[in-house]
Tab-separated table of C-alpha atoms in Angstrom:
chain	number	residue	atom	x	y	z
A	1	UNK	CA	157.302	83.630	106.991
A	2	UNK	CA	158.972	81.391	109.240
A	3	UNK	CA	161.880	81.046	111.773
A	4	UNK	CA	162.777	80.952	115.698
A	5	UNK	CA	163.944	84.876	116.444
A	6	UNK	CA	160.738	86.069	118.217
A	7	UNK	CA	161.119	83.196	120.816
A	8	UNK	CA	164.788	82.771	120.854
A	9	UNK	CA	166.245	85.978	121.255
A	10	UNK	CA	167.134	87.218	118.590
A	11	UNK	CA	167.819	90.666	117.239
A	12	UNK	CA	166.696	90.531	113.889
A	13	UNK	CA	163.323	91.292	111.952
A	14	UNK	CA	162.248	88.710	109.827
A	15	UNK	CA	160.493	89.596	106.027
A	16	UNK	CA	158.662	86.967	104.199
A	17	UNK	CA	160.751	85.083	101.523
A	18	UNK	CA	159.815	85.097	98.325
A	19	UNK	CA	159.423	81.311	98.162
A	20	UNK	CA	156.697	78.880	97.776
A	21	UNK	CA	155.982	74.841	98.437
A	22	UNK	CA	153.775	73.673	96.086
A	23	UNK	CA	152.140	69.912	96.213
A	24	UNK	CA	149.923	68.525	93.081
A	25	UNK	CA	147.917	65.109	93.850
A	26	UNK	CA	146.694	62.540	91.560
A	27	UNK	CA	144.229	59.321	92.712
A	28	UNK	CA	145.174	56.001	91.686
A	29	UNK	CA	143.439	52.868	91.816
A	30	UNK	CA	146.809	51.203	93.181
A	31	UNK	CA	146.566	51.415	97.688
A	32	UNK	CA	150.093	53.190	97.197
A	33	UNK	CA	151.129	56.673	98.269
A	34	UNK	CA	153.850	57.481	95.637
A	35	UNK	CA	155.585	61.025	96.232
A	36	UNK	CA	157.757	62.622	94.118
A	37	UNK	CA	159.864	66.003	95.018
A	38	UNK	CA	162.553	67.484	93.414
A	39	UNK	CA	165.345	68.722	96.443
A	40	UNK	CA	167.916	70.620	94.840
A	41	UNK	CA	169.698	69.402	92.185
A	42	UNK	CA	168.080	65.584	92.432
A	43	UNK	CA	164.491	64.218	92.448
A	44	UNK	CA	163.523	62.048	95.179
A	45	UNK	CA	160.810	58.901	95.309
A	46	UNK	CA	159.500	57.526	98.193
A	47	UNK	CA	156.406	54.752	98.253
A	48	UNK	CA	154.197	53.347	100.541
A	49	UNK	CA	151.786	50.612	100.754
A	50	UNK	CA	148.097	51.986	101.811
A	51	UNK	CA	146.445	51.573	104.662
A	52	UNK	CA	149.257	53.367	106.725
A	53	UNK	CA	150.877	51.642	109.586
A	54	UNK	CA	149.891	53.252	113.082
A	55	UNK	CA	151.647	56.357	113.749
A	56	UNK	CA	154.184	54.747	116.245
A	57	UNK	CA	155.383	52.185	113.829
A	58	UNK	CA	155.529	54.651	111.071
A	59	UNK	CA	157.916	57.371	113.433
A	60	UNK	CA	159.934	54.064	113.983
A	61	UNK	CA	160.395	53.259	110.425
A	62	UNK	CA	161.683	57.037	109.298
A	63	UNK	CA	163.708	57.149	112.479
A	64	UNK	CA	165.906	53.810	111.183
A	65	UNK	CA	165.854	55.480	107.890
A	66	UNK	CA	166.922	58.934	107.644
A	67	UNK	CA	167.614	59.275	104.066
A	68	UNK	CA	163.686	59.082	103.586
A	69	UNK	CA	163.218	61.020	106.637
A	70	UNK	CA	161.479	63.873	104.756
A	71	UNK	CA	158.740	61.934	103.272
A	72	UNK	CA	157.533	61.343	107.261
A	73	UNK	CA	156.130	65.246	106.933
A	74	UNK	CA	153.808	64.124	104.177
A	75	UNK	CA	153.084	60.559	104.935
A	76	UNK	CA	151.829	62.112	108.450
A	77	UNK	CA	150.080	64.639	106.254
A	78	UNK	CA	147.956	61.423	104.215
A	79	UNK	CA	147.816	59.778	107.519
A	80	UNK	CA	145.746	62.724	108.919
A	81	UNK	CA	143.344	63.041	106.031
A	82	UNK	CA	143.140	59.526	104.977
A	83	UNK	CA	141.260	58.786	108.011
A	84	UNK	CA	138.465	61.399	107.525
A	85	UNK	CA	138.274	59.884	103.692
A	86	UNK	CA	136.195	57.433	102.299
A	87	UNK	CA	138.734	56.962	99.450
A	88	UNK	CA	139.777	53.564	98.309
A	89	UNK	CA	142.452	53.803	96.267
A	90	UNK	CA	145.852	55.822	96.841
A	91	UNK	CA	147.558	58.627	95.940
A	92	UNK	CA	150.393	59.977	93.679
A	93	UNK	CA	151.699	63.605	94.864
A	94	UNK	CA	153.874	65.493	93.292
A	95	UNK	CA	155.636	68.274	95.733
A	96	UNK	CA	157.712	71.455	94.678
A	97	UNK	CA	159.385	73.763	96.723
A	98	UNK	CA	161.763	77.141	96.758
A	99	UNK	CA	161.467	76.956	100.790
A	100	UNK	CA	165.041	76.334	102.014
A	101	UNK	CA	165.244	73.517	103.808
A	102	UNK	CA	167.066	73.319	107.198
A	103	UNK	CA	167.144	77.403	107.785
A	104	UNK	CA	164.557	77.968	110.331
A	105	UNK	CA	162.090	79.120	107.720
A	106	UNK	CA	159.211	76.901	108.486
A	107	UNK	CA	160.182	74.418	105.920
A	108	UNK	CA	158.158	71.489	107.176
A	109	UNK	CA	155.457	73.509	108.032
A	110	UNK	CA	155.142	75.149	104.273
A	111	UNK	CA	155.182	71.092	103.026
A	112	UNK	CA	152.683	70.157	105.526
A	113	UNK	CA	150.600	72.634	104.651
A	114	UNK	CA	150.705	72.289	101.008
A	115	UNK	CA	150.255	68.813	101.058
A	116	UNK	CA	147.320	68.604	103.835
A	117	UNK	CA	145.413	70.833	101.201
A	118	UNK	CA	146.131	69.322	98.213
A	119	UNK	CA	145.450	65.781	99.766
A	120	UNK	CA	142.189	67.053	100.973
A	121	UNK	CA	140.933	68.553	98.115
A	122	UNK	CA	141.653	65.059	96.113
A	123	UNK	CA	139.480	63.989	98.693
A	124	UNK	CA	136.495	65.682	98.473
A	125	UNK	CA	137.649	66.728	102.146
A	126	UNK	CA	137.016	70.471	103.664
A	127	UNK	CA	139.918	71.802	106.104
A	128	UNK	CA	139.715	75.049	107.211
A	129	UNK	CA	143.019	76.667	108.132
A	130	UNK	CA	142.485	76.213	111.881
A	131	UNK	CA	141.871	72.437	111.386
A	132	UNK	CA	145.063	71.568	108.856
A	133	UNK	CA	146.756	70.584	111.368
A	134	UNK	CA	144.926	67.396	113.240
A	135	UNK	CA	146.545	67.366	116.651
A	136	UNK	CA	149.159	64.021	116.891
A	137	UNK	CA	149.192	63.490	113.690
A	138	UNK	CA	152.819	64.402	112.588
A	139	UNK	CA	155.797	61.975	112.698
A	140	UNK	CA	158.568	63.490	114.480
């Protein structure tokens, strides 16, 4: 469940959709994060070179391209985990989602989520739910 009417103002009482982000990770010997999504009607591909920038230089980078703007939810995601793993090669992830994007549904939050798990189970990593999100980790 997701949106903005209990702190906006709104009249309305909001249900849970019937939706679902899903995000499946592979390790590859290769220091590349490859993601892969499907977003409507297309498939989109995004790569980066491993290590990860520093988190400044990375907002930078999606903020002069917007096209690729979504992959800045997951590669703060890998970001986050990467730096509690002892991993040395990268990752290939794979990300599926019914959430509508854009609506005020929590969107980000469901690919965040999905991915932050996925990544750290690849990693031999244990998050609990109140530690998924590492504070200043998330490229705005």
């Amino acid at each position: 469940m997701g949106g903005i009417a209990d702190y906006s103002g709104a009249r309305v009482l909001e249900l849970p959709l019937a939706c679902a982000t899903s995000a499946l990770v592979q390790p590859q010997s290769a220091r590349h994060c490859d993601i892969v999504t499907r977003r409507g009607d297309r498939w989109d591909l995004f790569s980066i070179n491993l290590p990860l920038a520093e988190p400044d230089e990375l907002a930078s980078w999606f903020r002069r391209h917007e096209a690729e703007r979504w992959a800045g939810y997951v590669v703060g995601v890998v970001q986050a985990i990467a730096a509690r793993s002892r991993a040395a090669g990268g990752l290939r992830i794979l990300i599926d989602s019914s959430v509508p994007e854009g609506r005020g549904v929590a969107s980000s939050a469901a690919l965040e989520v999905a991915v932050a798990t996925a990544v750290a189970a690849s990693c031999e990593i244990e998050i609990s739910a109140t530690s998924a999100r590492p504070a200043g980790s998330w490229i705005r």
